[in-house]
Coordinates of C-alpha atoms (C1' of nucleotides) in Angstrom, one line a residue:
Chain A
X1 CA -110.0 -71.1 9.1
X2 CA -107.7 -71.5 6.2
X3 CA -105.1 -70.7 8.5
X4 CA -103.1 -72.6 10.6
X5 CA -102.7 -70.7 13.9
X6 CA -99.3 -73.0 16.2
X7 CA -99.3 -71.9 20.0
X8 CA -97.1 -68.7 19.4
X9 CA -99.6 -67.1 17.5
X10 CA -102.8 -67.8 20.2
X11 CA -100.1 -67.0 23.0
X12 CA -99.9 -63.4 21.0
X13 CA -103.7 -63.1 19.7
X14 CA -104.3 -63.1 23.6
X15 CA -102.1 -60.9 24.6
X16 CA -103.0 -57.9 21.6
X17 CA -106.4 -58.7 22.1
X18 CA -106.0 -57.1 25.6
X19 CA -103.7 -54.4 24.5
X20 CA -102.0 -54.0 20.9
X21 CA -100.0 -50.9 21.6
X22 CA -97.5 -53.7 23.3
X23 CA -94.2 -53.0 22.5
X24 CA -93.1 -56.1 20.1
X25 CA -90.6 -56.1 22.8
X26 CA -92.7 -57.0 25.5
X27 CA -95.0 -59.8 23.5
X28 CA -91.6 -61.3 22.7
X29 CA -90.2 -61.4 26.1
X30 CA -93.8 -63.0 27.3
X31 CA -93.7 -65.5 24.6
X32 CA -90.3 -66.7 24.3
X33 CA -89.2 -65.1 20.9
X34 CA -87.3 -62.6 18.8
X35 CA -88.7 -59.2 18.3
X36 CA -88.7 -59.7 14.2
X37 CA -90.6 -62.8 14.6
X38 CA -93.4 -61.4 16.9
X39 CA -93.5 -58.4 14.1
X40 CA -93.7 -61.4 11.1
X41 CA -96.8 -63.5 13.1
X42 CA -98.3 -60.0 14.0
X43 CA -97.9 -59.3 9.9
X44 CA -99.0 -62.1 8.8
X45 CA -102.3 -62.9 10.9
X46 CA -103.5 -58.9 10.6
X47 CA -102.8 -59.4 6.4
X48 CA -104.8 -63.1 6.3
X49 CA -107.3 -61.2 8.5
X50 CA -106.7 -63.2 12.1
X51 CA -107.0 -59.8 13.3
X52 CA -109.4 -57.8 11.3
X53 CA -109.3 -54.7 13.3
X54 CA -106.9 -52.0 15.5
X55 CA -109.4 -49.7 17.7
X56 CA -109.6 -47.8 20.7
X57 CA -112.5 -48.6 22.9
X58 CA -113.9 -45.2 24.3
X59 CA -116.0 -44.7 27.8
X60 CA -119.8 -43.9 26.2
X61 CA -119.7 -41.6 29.5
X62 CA -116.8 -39.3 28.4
X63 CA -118.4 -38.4 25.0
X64 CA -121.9 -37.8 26.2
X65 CA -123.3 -41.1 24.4
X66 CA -124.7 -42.7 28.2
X67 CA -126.9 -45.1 27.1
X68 CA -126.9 -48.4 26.0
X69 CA -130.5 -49.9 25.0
X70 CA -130.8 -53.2 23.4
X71 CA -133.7 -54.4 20.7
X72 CA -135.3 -57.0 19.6
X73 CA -136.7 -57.0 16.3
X74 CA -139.3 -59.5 14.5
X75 CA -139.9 -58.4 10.8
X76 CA -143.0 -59.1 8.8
X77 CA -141.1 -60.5 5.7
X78 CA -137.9 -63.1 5.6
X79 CA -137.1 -62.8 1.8
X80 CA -133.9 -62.1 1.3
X81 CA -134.0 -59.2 -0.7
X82 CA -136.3 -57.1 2.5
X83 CA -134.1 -59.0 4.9
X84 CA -131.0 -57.9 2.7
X85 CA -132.9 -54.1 3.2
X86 CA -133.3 -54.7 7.0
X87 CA -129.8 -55.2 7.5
X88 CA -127.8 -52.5 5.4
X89 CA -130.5 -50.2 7.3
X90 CA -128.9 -51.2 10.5
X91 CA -125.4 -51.3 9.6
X92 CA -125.4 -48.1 8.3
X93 CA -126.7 -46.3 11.3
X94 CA -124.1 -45.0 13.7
X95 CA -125.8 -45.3 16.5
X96 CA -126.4 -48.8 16.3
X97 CA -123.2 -50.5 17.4
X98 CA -124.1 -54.0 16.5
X99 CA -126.6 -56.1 15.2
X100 CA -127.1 -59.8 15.1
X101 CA -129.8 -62.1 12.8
X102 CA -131.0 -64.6 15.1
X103 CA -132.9 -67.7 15.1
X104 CA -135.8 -67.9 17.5
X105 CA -138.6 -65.3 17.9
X106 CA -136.8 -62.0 17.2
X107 CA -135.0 -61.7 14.3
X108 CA -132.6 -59.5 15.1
X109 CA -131.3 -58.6 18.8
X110 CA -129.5 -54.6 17.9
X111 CA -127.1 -53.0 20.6
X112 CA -127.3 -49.3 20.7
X113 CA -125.3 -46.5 21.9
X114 CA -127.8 -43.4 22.5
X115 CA -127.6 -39.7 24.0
X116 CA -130.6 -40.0 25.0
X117 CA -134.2 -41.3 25.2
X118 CA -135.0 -38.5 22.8
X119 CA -132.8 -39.7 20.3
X120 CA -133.8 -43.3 20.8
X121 CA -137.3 -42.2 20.1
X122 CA -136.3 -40.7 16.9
X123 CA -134.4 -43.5 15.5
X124 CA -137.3 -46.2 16.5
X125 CA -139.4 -43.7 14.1
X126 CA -137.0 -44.0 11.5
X127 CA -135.5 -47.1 11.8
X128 CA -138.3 -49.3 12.5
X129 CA -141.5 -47.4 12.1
X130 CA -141.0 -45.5 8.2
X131 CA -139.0 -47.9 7.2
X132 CA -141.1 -50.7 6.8
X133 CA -141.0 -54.6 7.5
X134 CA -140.7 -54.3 11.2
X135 CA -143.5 -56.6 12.8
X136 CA -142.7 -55.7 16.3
X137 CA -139.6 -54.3 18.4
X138 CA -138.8 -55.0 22.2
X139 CA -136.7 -52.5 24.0
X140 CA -134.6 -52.9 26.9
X141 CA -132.1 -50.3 28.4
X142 CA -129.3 -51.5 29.6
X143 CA -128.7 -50.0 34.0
X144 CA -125.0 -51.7 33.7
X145 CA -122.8 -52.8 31.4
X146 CA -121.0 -55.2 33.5
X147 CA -118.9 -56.8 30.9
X148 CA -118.2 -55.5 27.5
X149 CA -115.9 -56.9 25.1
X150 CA -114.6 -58.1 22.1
X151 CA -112.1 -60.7 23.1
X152 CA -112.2 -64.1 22.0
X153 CA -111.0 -67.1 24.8
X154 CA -107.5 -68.7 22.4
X155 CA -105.4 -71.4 24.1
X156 CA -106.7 -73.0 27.5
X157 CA -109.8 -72.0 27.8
X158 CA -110.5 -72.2 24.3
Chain B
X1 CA -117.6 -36.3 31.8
X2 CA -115.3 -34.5 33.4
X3 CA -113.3 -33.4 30.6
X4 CA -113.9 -31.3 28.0
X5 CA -113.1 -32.4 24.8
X6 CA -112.7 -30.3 22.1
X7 CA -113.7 -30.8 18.0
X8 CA -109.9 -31.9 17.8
X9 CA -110.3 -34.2 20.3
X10 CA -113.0 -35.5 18.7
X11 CA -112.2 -36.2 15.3
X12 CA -109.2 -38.1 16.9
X13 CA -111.6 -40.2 18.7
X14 CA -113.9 -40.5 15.8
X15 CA -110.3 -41.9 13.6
X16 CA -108.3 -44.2 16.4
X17 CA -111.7 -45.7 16.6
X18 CA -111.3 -46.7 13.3
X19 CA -107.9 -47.4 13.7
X20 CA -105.7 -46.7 16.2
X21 CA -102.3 -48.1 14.9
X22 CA -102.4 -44.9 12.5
X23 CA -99.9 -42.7 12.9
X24 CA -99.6 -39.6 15.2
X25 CA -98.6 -37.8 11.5
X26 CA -101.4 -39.4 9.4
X27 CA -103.9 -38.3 12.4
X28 CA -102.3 -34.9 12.7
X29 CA -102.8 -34.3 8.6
X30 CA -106.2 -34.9 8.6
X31 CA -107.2 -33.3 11.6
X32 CA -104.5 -30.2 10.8
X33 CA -102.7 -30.2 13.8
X34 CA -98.8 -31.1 14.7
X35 CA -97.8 -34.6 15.6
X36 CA -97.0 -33.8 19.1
X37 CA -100.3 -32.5 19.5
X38 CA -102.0 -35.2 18.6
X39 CA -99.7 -37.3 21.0
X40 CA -100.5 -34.8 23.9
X41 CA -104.3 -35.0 22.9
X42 CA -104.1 -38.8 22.8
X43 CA -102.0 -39.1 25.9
X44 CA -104.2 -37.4 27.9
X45 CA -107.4 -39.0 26.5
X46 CA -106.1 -42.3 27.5
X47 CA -104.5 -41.3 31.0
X48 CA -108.0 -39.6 31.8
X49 CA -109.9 -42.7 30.6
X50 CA -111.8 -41.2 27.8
X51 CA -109.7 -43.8 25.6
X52 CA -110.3 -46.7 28.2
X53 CA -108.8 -49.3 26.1
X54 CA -106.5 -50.3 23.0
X55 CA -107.3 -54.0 21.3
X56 CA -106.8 -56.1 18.7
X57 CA -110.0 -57.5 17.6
X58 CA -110.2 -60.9 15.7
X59 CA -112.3 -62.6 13.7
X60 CA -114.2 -65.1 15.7
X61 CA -114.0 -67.9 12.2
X62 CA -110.3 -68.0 12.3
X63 CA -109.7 -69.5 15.7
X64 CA -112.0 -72.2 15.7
X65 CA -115.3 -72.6 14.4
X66 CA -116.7 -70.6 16.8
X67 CA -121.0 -69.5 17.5
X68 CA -121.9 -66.4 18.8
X69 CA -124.9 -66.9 21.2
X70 CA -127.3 -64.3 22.4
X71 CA -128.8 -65.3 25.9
X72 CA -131.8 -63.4 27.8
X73 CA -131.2 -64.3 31.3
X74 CA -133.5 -63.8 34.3
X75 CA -133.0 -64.5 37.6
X76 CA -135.3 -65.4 40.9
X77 CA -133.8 -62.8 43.4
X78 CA -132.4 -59.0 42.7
X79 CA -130.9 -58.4 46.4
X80 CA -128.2 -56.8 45.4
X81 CA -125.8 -59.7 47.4
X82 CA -127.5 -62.4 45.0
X83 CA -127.1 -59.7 41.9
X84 CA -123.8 -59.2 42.6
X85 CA -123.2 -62.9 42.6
X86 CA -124.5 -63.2 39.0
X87 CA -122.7 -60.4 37.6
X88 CA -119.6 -61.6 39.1
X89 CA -120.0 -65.3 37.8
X90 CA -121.0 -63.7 34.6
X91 CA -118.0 -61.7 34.2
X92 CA -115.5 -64.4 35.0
X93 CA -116.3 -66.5 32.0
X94 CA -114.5 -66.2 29.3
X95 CA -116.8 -66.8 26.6
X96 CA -119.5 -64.1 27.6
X97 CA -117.8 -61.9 25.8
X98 CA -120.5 -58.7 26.8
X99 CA -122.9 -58.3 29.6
X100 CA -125.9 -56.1 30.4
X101 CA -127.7 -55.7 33.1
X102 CA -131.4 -54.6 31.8
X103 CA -135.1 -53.2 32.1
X104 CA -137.9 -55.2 31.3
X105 CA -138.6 -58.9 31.3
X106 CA -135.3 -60.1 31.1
X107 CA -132.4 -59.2 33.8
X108 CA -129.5 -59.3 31.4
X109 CA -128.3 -59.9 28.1
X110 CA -125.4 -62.3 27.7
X111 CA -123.3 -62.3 24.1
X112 CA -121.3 -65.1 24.4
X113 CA -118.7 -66.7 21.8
X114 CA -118.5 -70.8 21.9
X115 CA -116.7 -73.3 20.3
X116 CA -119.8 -75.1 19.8
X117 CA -122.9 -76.2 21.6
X118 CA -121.5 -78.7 23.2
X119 CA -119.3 -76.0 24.9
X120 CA -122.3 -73.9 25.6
X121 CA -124.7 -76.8 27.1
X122 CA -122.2 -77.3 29.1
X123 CA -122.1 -73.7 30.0
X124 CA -125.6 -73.2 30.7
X125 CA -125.0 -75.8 33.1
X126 CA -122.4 -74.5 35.0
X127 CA -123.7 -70.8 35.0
X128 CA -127.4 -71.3 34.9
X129 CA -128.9 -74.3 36.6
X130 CA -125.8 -75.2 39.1
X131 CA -124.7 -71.5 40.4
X132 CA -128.9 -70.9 41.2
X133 CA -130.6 -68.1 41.3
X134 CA -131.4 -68.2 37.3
X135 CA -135.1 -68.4 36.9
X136 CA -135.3 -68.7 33.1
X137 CA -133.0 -68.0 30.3
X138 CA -134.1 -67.6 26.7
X139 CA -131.3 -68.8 24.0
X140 CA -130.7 -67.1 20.5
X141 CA -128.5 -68.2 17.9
X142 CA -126.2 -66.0 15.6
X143 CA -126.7 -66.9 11.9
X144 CA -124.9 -63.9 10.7
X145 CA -123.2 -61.0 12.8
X146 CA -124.0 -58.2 10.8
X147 CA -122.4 -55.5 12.8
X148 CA -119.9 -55.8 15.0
X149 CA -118.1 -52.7 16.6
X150 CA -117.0 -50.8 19.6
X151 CA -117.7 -47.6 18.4
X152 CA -119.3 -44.6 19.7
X153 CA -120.9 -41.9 17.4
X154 CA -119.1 -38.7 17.9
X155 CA -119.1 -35.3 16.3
X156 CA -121.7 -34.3 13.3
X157 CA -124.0 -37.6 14.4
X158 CA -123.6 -38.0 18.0
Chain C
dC1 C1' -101.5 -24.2 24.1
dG2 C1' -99.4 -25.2 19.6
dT3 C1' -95.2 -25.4 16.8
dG4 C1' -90.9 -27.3 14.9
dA5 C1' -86.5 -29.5 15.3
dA6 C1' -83.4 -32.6 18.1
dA7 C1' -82.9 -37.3 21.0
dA8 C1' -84.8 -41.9 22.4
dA9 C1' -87.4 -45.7 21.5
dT10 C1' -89.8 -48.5 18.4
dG11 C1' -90.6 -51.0 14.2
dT12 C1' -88.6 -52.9 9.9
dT13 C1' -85.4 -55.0 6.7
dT14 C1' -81.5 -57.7 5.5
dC15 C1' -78.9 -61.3 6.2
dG16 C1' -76.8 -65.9 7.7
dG17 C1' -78.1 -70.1 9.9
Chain D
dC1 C1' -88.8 -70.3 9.9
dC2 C1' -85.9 -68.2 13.5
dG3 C1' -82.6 -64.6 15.4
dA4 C1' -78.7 -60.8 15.3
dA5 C1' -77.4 -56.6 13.7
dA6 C1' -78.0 -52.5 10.5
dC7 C1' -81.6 -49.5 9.0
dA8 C1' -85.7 -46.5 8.7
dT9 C1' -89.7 -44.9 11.2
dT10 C1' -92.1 -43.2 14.8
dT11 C1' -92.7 -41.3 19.3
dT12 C1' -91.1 -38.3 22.7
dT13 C1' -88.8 -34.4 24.6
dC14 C1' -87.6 -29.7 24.8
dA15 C1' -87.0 -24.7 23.9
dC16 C1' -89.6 -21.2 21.8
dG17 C1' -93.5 -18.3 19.8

DNA sequence: CGTGAAAAATGTTTCGG
DNA sequence: CCGAAACATTTTTCACG
């Protein structure tokens, strides 16, 4: 938050944050400005790290990947160096898409994106089993991903 | 699954995943293929919905000191009218950014991005004890995101 | 279906307010 | 800091292998 962010710039966040292949055109026709100072804001908040990322979102269905399953993961120690383990573990597999520490009685709640059972069996083995410092895991798969996204409510509903 | 997609198509999904504000020539040079190629490839990948979406993502700290909350949501009645209900009133609010409807003791997994709790007791008010039909909901606090990201595993690990 | 060179559209820079 | 016009890219189109 060491940036300032005036209604221009929510008004834009919202509208890239939907779709950034806009035209800066278009954003500046929705927002009342010049084309150069849409490209400035855009600029400036993707440089200060506003907006830390430019994807494409692909269907799981289309690339085989059909299954979403979602864990939850107590470990057996907290210390910060096997937690610090834990965590670059996670991050580094592909397959896990995100991961969150959480308070409460899991300590981590993981959102995968799996071919298949088979290869969710094989990365519970090496992910929590092998590995080490995994208490307990609870698995859920997911039947229907009714919402998923990334957006983040700016201006009114804010 | 309809389509077939080939290695080319592939590594493209594997880079605008990554980035998808590179350009058609910087795709084309690592993948070795022309740029209109890769424009074809991508056009048709989006207009067939394997690319379903194109976003800015932004960092949740920069707009507001904002929480991101996991909730574990179960409900009293799964006729699909009631269900429907849910998924409907979960999908229109804002701040749940992601939804999943799921196995096991739970009936779905809310991630939801608040201003602060405040914001989200008032939430759970709104969306769990006045809508009805919400048995129980379990509430887990982010303390640190470790991973966040849309992407799918494709090619040598998917 | 992929390639390479033209046209159209987009993004960027330079200025003066 | 904004906006208008010149400038440089990128994207698209098309004829051809």
């Amino acid at each position: 938050m060491t940036t300032r962010l005036d209604a221009f710039d929510l008004h834009i966040l919202k509208i890239v944050q939907a779709n950034n292949l806009a035209t800066h055109r278009a954003i500046a026709e929705e927002v009342n400005l010049s084309t150069p100072a849409v490209a400035r804001r855009l600029q400036r908040m993707r440089s200060e790290g506003v907006i830390w990322k430019d994807v494409s979102i692909v269907r799981p269905e289309e690339v085989g990947n059909r299954m979403t399953i979602i864990v939850n993961v107590a470990v057996e120690s907290e210390a910060i160096e096997q937690l610090d383990a834990v965590k670059h573990r996670f991050f580094r597999c592909p397959q896990i898409q995100q991961c969150y520490y959480v308070t409460g009685e899991a300590d981590f709640v993981l959102i995968m994106s799996v071919k298949d059972m088979t290869e969710y069996e094989a990365l519970t083995r090496s992910l929590f089993f092998e590995a080490g410092n995994v208490k307990h895991f609870y698995t859920a798969v997911a039947m229907h991903r009714v919402k998923v996204s990334m957006e983040i409510p700016v201006g009114k509903d804010a």
